[in-house]
Short mmCIF file of N, CA and C in Angstrom, two decimals:
data_model
loop_
_atom_site.label_atom_id
_atom_site.label_comp_id
_atom_site.label_asym_id
_atom_site.label_seq_id
_atom_site.Cartn_x
_atom_site.Cartn_y
_atom_site.Cartn_z
N MET A 1 113.08 67.74 97.62
CA MET A 1 113.91 66.73 97.70
C MET A 1 114.53 66.43 96.26
N PHE A 2 113.65 66.31 95.32
CA PHE A 2 114.07 66.02 94.01
C PHE A 2 115.02 67.16 93.40
N SER A 3 114.67 68.44 93.76
CA SER A 3 115.46 69.53 93.14
C SER A 3 116.92 69.58 93.87
N MET A 4 116.91 69.00 95.15
CA MET A 4 118.32 69.02 95.73
C MET A 4 119.07 67.98 95.12
N ILE A 5 118.48 66.82 94.79
CA ILE A 5 119.16 65.65 94.16
C ILE A 5 119.69 66.14 92.69
N LEU A 6 118.80 66.71 92.09
CA LEU A 6 119.17 67.28 90.69
C LEU A 6 120.24 68.21 90.68
N THR A 7 120.23 69.13 91.81
CA THR A 7 121.28 70.11 91.81
C THR A 7 122.58 69.44 92.10
N TYR A 8 122.67 68.40 92.97
CA TYR A 8 123.93 67.84 93.38
C TYR A 8 124.41 67.01 92.17
N SER A 9 123.44 66.36 91.43
CA SER A 9 123.82 65.55 90.27
C SER A 9 124.48 66.37 89.09
N ILE A 10 123.93 67.66 88.99
CA ILE A 10 124.39 68.65 87.99
C ILE A 10 125.83 68.99 88.35
N GLN A 11 125.98 69.34 89.58
CA GLN A 11 127.26 69.81 90.08
C GLN A 11 128.38 68.67 90.06
N THR A 12 128.02 67.45 90.22
CA THR A 12 128.87 66.26 90.12
C THR A 12 129.28 66.10 88.65
N ILE A 13 128.37 66.19 87.64
CA ILE A 13 128.62 66.02 86.26
C ILE A 13 129.56 67.18 85.93
N VAL A 14 129.37 68.52 86.21
CA VAL A 14 130.22 69.51 85.90
C VAL A 14 131.59 69.30 86.38
N ILE A 15 131.66 68.85 87.70
CA ILE A 15 133.02 68.61 88.35
C ILE A 15 133.66 67.51 87.45
N LEU A 16 133.04 66.41 87.22
CA LEU A 16 133.59 65.36 86.41
C LEU A 16 134.06 65.87 85.10
N LEU A 17 133.27 66.67 84.39
CA LEU A 17 133.72 67.17 83.04
C LEU A 17 134.92 68.03 83.18
N ILE A 18 135.05 68.73 84.23
CA ILE A 18 136.32 69.55 84.41
C ILE A 18 137.40 68.65 84.65
N ILE A 19 137.36 67.80 85.47
CA ILE A 19 138.43 66.72 85.75
C ILE A 19 138.92 66.03 84.55
N PHE A 20 137.94 65.55 83.74
CA PHE A 20 138.24 64.81 82.51
C PHE A 20 139.02 65.73 81.61
N THR A 21 138.66 67.04 81.45
CA THR A 21 139.33 68.03 80.55
C THR A 21 140.78 68.28 81.03
N VAL A 22 140.95 68.42 82.28
CA VAL A 22 142.24 68.56 82.86
C VAL A 22 143.02 67.38 82.70
N LEU A 23 142.53 66.16 82.87
CA LEU A 23 143.22 64.97 82.60
C LEU A 23 143.64 64.90 81.10
N ARG A 24 142.82 65.23 80.15
CA ARG A 24 143.14 65.14 78.82
C ARG A 24 144.32 66.00 78.39
N ASN A 25 144.38 67.22 79.16
CA ASN A 25 145.46 68.18 78.86
C ASN A 25 146.62 67.94 79.77
N ASN A 26 146.66 66.88 80.58
CA ASN A 26 147.73 66.69 81.56
C ASN A 26 148.98 66.29 80.91
N ARG A 27 150.04 66.98 81.46
CA ARG A 27 151.45 66.51 81.01
C ARG A 27 152.15 65.76 82.07
N LYS A 28 151.58 65.65 83.21
CA LYS A 28 152.37 64.89 84.30
C LYS A 28 151.70 63.51 84.27
N LYS A 29 152.42 62.60 84.87
CA LYS A 29 152.01 61.20 84.99
C LYS A 29 151.12 60.96 86.07
N ILE A 30 150.23 60.01 85.87
CA ILE A 30 149.32 59.67 87.05
C ILE A 30 150.05 58.59 87.76
N GLY A 31 150.21 58.74 89.09
CA GLY A 31 151.06 57.85 89.81
C GLY A 31 150.59 57.84 91.33
N GLN A 32 151.37 57.45 92.18
CA GLN A 32 150.99 57.42 93.61
C GLN A 32 150.71 58.81 94.13
N GLY A 33 151.38 59.73 93.72
CA GLY A 33 151.06 61.12 94.09
C GLY A 33 149.54 61.58 93.76
N SER A 34 148.92 60.96 92.81
CA SER A 34 147.55 61.32 92.39
C SER A 34 146.66 60.81 93.37
N LEU A 35 147.06 59.86 94.27
CA LEU A 35 146.18 59.41 95.36
C LEU A 35 145.96 60.55 96.36
N SER A 36 146.94 61.55 96.47
CA SER A 36 146.82 62.66 97.30
C SER A 36 145.59 63.43 96.95
N LEU A 37 145.23 63.77 95.67
CA LEU A 37 144.03 64.43 95.31
C LEU A 37 142.83 63.58 95.62
N LEU A 38 142.82 62.33 95.36
CA LEU A 38 141.63 61.50 95.70
C LEU A 38 141.37 61.49 97.27
N LEU A 39 142.40 61.37 98.04
CA LEU A 39 142.15 61.40 99.49
C LEU A 39 141.71 62.68 100.02
N SER A 40 142.23 63.82 99.38
CA SER A 40 141.70 65.08 99.78
C SER A 40 140.27 65.27 99.42
N LEU A 41 139.86 64.78 98.24
CA LEU A 41 138.45 64.78 97.85
C LEU A 41 137.61 64.08 98.78
N LEU A 42 138.09 62.90 99.16
CA LEU A 42 137.23 62.10 100.19
C LEU A 42 137.17 62.80 101.44
N GLY A 43 138.23 63.43 101.99
CA GLY A 43 138.24 64.14 103.31
C GLY A 43 137.19 65.27 103.23
N MET A 44 137.08 66.00 102.05
CA MET A 44 136.18 67.08 101.86
C MET A 44 134.75 66.49 101.94
N ALA A 45 134.61 65.27 101.17
CA ALA A 45 133.28 64.69 101.01
C ALA A 45 132.65 64.25 102.53
N VAL A 46 133.60 63.88 103.34
CA VAL A 46 133.26 63.43 104.66
C VAL A 46 132.80 64.64 105.48
N SER A 47 133.48 65.75 105.30
CA SER A 47 133.13 66.96 106.18
C SER A 47 132.11 67.92 105.59
N PHE A 48 131.76 67.79 104.33
CA PHE A 48 130.63 68.62 103.84
C PHE A 48 129.35 68.24 104.26
N GLU A 49 128.47 69.32 104.18
CA GLU A 49 127.07 69.02 104.55
C GLU A 49 126.28 69.17 103.18
N PHE A 50 125.58 68.02 102.84
CA PHE A 50 124.78 68.01 101.59
C PHE A 50 123.33 68.03 101.92
N GLY A 51 122.77 69.29 102.07
CA GLY A 51 121.40 69.50 102.56
C GLY A 51 121.35 69.06 103.99
N ASP A 52 120.63 68.05 104.42
CA ASP A 52 120.67 67.58 105.84
C ASP A 52 121.54 66.43 106.01
N TYR A 53 122.33 65.96 105.04
CA TYR A 53 122.96 64.78 105.04
C TYR A 53 124.57 65.10 105.19
N ILE A 54 125.22 64.54 106.15
CA ILE A 54 126.64 64.65 106.31
C ILE A 54 127.21 63.24 106.36
N PHE A 55 128.02 62.92 105.42
CA PHE A 55 128.47 61.61 105.20
C PHE A 55 129.29 61.15 106.30
N GLY A 56 130.11 62.01 106.91
CA GLY A 56 130.87 61.68 108.10
C GLY A 56 130.03 61.31 109.33
N ASP A 57 128.99 62.03 109.50
CA ASP A 57 127.91 61.69 110.50
C ASP A 57 127.27 60.30 110.30
N GLN A 58 126.97 60.13 109.05
CA GLN A 58 126.35 58.75 108.79
C GLN A 58 127.32 57.60 108.96
N LEU A 59 128.55 57.88 108.67
CA LEU A 59 129.76 56.89 108.84
C LEU A 59 129.97 56.52 110.21
N LEU A 60 129.92 57.58 111.08
CA LEU A 60 130.12 57.32 112.49
C LEU A 60 128.90 56.67 113.06
N SER A 61 127.62 56.99 112.65
CA SER A 61 126.50 56.29 113.08
C SER A 61 126.49 54.83 112.72
N PHE A 62 126.90 54.63 111.46
CA PHE A 62 127.04 53.20 111.00
C PHE A 62 128.00 52.33 111.90
N LEU A 63 129.08 53.01 112.35
CA LEU A 63 129.99 52.43 113.26
C LEU A 63 129.53 52.30 114.74
N GLY A 64 128.32 52.86 114.99
CA GLY A 64 127.77 52.86 116.26
C GLY A 64 128.29 53.97 117.21
N MET A 65 128.80 54.96 116.61
CA MET A 65 129.33 56.07 117.46
C MET A 65 128.52 57.33 117.22
N SER A 66 128.59 58.24 118.21
CA SER A 66 127.94 59.57 118.05
C SER A 66 128.77 60.53 117.30
N ALA A 67 128.26 61.34 116.48
CA ALA A 67 128.99 62.42 115.82
C ALA A 67 129.36 63.54 116.59
N TRP A 68 128.65 63.67 117.77
CA TRP A 68 128.89 64.92 118.59
C TRP A 68 129.24 64.51 120.02
N SER A 69 129.93 65.32 120.70
CA SER A 69 130.28 65.03 122.03
C SER A 69 129.06 65.09 123.03
N ASN A 70 128.03 65.92 122.59
CA ASN A 70 126.82 65.93 123.40
C ASN A 70 125.78 65.48 122.47
N PRO A 71 125.48 64.09 122.34
CA PRO A 71 124.55 63.65 121.31
C PRO A 71 123.07 63.89 121.60
N VAL A 72 122.65 64.46 122.79
CA VAL A 72 121.37 64.70 123.18
C VAL A 72 120.85 65.83 122.25
N ASN A 73 121.56 66.90 122.13
CA ASN A 73 121.06 67.96 121.25
C ASN A 73 122.10 68.43 120.13
N ASN A 74 122.93 67.49 119.87
CA ASN A 74 123.96 67.69 118.75
C ASN A 74 124.76 69.05 119.02
N THR A 75 125.40 69.10 120.12
CA THR A 75 126.25 70.20 120.43
C THR A 75 127.55 69.65 120.92
N GLY A 76 128.56 70.60 121.18
CA GLY A 76 129.83 70.26 121.70
C GLY A 76 130.81 70.09 120.49
N PHE A 77 131.58 69.02 120.68
CA PHE A 77 132.72 68.81 119.60
C PHE A 77 132.13 67.94 118.58
N HIS A 78 132.40 68.17 117.35
CA HIS A 78 131.89 67.41 116.19
C HIS A 78 133.07 66.40 115.78
N TYR A 79 132.88 65.15 116.00
CA TYR A 79 133.91 64.13 115.85
C TYR A 79 134.13 63.89 114.34
N THR A 80 133.43 64.36 113.38
CA THR A 80 133.57 64.24 111.94
C THR A 80 134.94 64.83 111.60
N ILE A 81 135.39 65.80 112.46
CA ILE A 81 136.75 66.37 112.22
C ILE A 81 137.81 65.34 112.17
N PHE A 82 137.76 64.37 113.05
CA PHE A 82 138.73 63.29 113.07
C PHE A 82 138.64 62.38 111.82
N VAL A 83 137.43 62.04 111.51
CA VAL A 83 137.25 61.20 110.31
C VAL A 83 137.84 61.86 109.04
N SER A 84 137.61 63.14 108.93
CA SER A 84 138.13 63.80 107.77
C SER A 84 139.70 63.95 107.82
N SER A 85 140.19 64.00 109.02
CA SER A 85 141.68 64.09 109.23
C SER A 85 142.38 62.64 108.68
N ILE A 86 141.47 61.65 108.90
CA ILE A 86 142.04 60.34 108.45
C ILE A 86 142.45 60.31 106.96
N PHE A 87 141.71 61.13 106.32
CA PHE A 87 142.03 61.25 104.76
C PHE A 87 142.94 62.34 104.51
N PHE A 88 143.07 63.48 105.27
CA PHE A 88 143.82 64.62 104.96
C PHE A 88 145.35 64.34 105.34
N ILE A 89 145.50 63.72 106.52
CA ILE A 89 146.89 63.38 106.85
C ILE A 89 147.68 62.57 105.87
N PRO A 90 147.10 61.43 105.36
CA PRO A 90 147.93 60.66 104.30
C PRO A 90 147.85 61.29 103.06
N SER A 91 146.92 62.22 102.78
CA SER A 91 146.93 62.89 101.47
C SER A 91 148.08 63.95 101.53
N LEU A 92 148.38 64.64 102.56
CA LEU A 92 149.42 65.61 102.82
C LEU A 92 150.76 64.77 102.65
N ILE A 93 150.92 63.73 103.29
CA ILE A 93 152.20 62.93 103.21
C ILE A 93 152.49 62.47 101.91
N ILE A 94 151.42 61.80 101.22
CA ILE A 94 151.68 61.31 99.86
C ILE A 94 151.93 62.49 98.86
N GLY A 95 151.43 63.61 99.03
CA GLY A 95 151.54 64.73 98.15
C GLY A 95 152.99 65.30 98.26
N TYR A 96 153.55 65.23 99.44
CA TYR A 96 154.97 65.71 99.63
C TYR A 96 155.91 64.65 99.16
N LYS A 97 155.68 63.29 99.33
CA LYS A 97 156.63 62.34 98.84
C LYS A 97 156.58 62.16 97.28
N ASN A 98 155.54 62.34 96.64
CA ASN A 98 155.31 62.14 95.26
C ASN A 98 154.84 63.38 94.56
N SER A 99 155.59 64.39 94.73
CA SER A 99 155.12 65.76 94.28
C SER A 99 155.18 65.99 92.64
N GLU A 100 155.84 65.12 92.04
CA GLU A 100 155.89 65.17 90.57
C GLU A 100 154.75 64.55 89.83
N ASP A 101 153.78 63.84 90.58
CA ASP A 101 152.76 63.27 89.94
C ASP A 101 151.52 64.18 89.91
N PHE A 102 150.58 63.86 89.00
CA PHE A 102 149.42 64.59 88.64
C PHE A 102 148.52 64.75 89.81
N GLY A 103 148.12 65.83 90.33
CA GLY A 103 147.23 65.94 91.45
C GLY A 103 147.79 66.04 92.80
N ALA A 104 149.14 65.86 92.91
CA ALA A 104 149.82 65.75 94.20
C ALA A 104 149.95 67.18 94.83
N LEU A 105 150.16 68.16 93.95
CA LEU A 105 150.32 69.55 94.56
C LEU A 105 149.07 70.04 95.06
N ILE A 106 147.86 69.87 94.26
CA ILE A 106 146.71 70.44 94.61
C ILE A 106 146.08 69.57 95.95
N GLY A 107 146.31 68.27 95.83
CA GLY A 107 145.88 67.43 97.05
C GLY A 107 146.65 67.88 98.30
N ARG A 108 148.01 68.21 98.16
CA ARG A 108 148.65 68.66 99.33
C ARG A 108 148.20 69.96 99.80
N ARG A 109 147.88 70.87 98.94
CA ARG A 109 147.50 72.21 99.28
C ARG A 109 146.07 72.15 99.90
N VAL A 110 145.08 71.35 99.40
CA VAL A 110 143.90 71.30 99.97
C VAL A 110 143.87 70.72 101.34
N SER A 111 144.75 69.62 101.45
CA SER A 111 145.05 68.87 102.78
C SER A 111 145.57 69.81 103.71
N SER A 112 146.51 70.64 103.37
CA SER A 112 147.15 71.54 104.34
C SER A 112 146.20 72.65 104.76
N ILE A 113 145.43 73.20 103.85
CA ILE A 113 144.42 74.17 104.37
C ILE A 113 143.42 73.51 105.22
N TYR A 114 142.88 72.37 104.97
CA TYR A 114 141.86 71.80 105.95
C TYR A 114 142.44 71.41 107.26
N LEU A 115 143.65 70.90 107.25
CA LEU A 115 144.27 70.53 108.54
C LEU A 115 144.56 71.81 109.30
N PHE A 116 145.02 72.80 108.68
CA PHE A 116 145.17 74.08 109.37
C PHE A 116 143.94 74.62 110.06
N ILE A 117 142.79 74.50 109.23
CA ILE A 117 141.55 74.84 109.86
C ILE A 117 141.10 74.09 110.99
N ILE A 118 141.41 72.71 110.79
CA ILE A 118 141.00 71.80 112.04
C ILE A 118 141.77 72.05 113.21
N ILE A 119 143.18 72.35 113.06
CA ILE A 119 143.99 72.72 114.20
C ILE A 119 143.42 73.96 114.94
N ILE A 120 143.11 75.02 114.20
CA ILE A 120 142.59 76.25 114.71
C ILE A 120 141.36 75.94 115.34
N SER A 121 140.47 75.16 114.79
CA SER A 121 139.16 74.95 115.42
C SER A 121 139.38 74.23 116.60
N LEU A 122 140.30 73.21 116.82
CA LEU A 122 140.49 72.51 117.91
C LEU A 122 141.09 73.43 119.14
N LEU A 123 141.92 74.34 118.66
CA LEU A 123 142.52 75.24 119.64
C LEU A 123 141.33 76.21 120.30
N PHE A 124 140.50 76.66 119.27
CA PHE A 124 139.35 77.45 119.85
C PHE A 124 138.51 76.57 120.70
N PHE A 125 138.21 75.36 120.36
CA PHE A 125 137.36 74.65 121.24
C PHE A 125 137.91 74.30 122.63
N ILE A 126 139.28 74.07 122.62
CA ILE A 126 139.94 73.79 123.85
C ILE A 126 139.83 75.12 124.71
N ILE A 127 140.28 76.27 124.07
CA ILE A 127 140.17 77.65 124.79
C ILE A 127 138.76 77.82 125.49
N SER A 128 137.69 77.47 124.61
CA SER A 128 136.33 77.86 125.14
C SER A 128 135.99 76.90 126.37
N CYS A 129 136.50 75.56 126.15
CA CYS A 129 136.21 74.71 127.34
C CYS A 129 136.99 75.11 128.51
N LEU A 130 138.27 75.60 128.43
CA LEU A 130 139.00 75.99 129.57
C LEU A 130 138.50 77.31 130.21
N SER A 131 137.89 78.14 129.46
CA SER A 131 137.40 79.48 130.04
C SER A 131 136.13 79.30 130.72
N LYS A 132 135.52 78.17 130.64
CA LYS A 132 134.16 77.98 131.40
C LYS A 132 134.37 77.70 132.88
#
């Protein structure tokens, strides 16, 4: 447990150092478009698994909802996709509207990739349900 926490702490510190270095060398202004990057990072944090901990599952549990369509054995459709979409869709819109701001381009691209993967996953899930 301690090694896992240490590993994630080191990764977080390295990511923050990279972000601060990029910000120091930044030529673009930080504005509303920068929120696109922040929202895409939050969307990724909701959907990633950190060891046995998934922030999106814990958030749904806190709200009194199940994270899976079949909560008995955690199978079926994983509702965390919708929670992450709550962050990715506004990130995509903000990134397009304020594309000249720092982080808007990367936030828009990350959100586009994740939303594409979510849509493809939904299509596969629907096809698998219909084929039964």
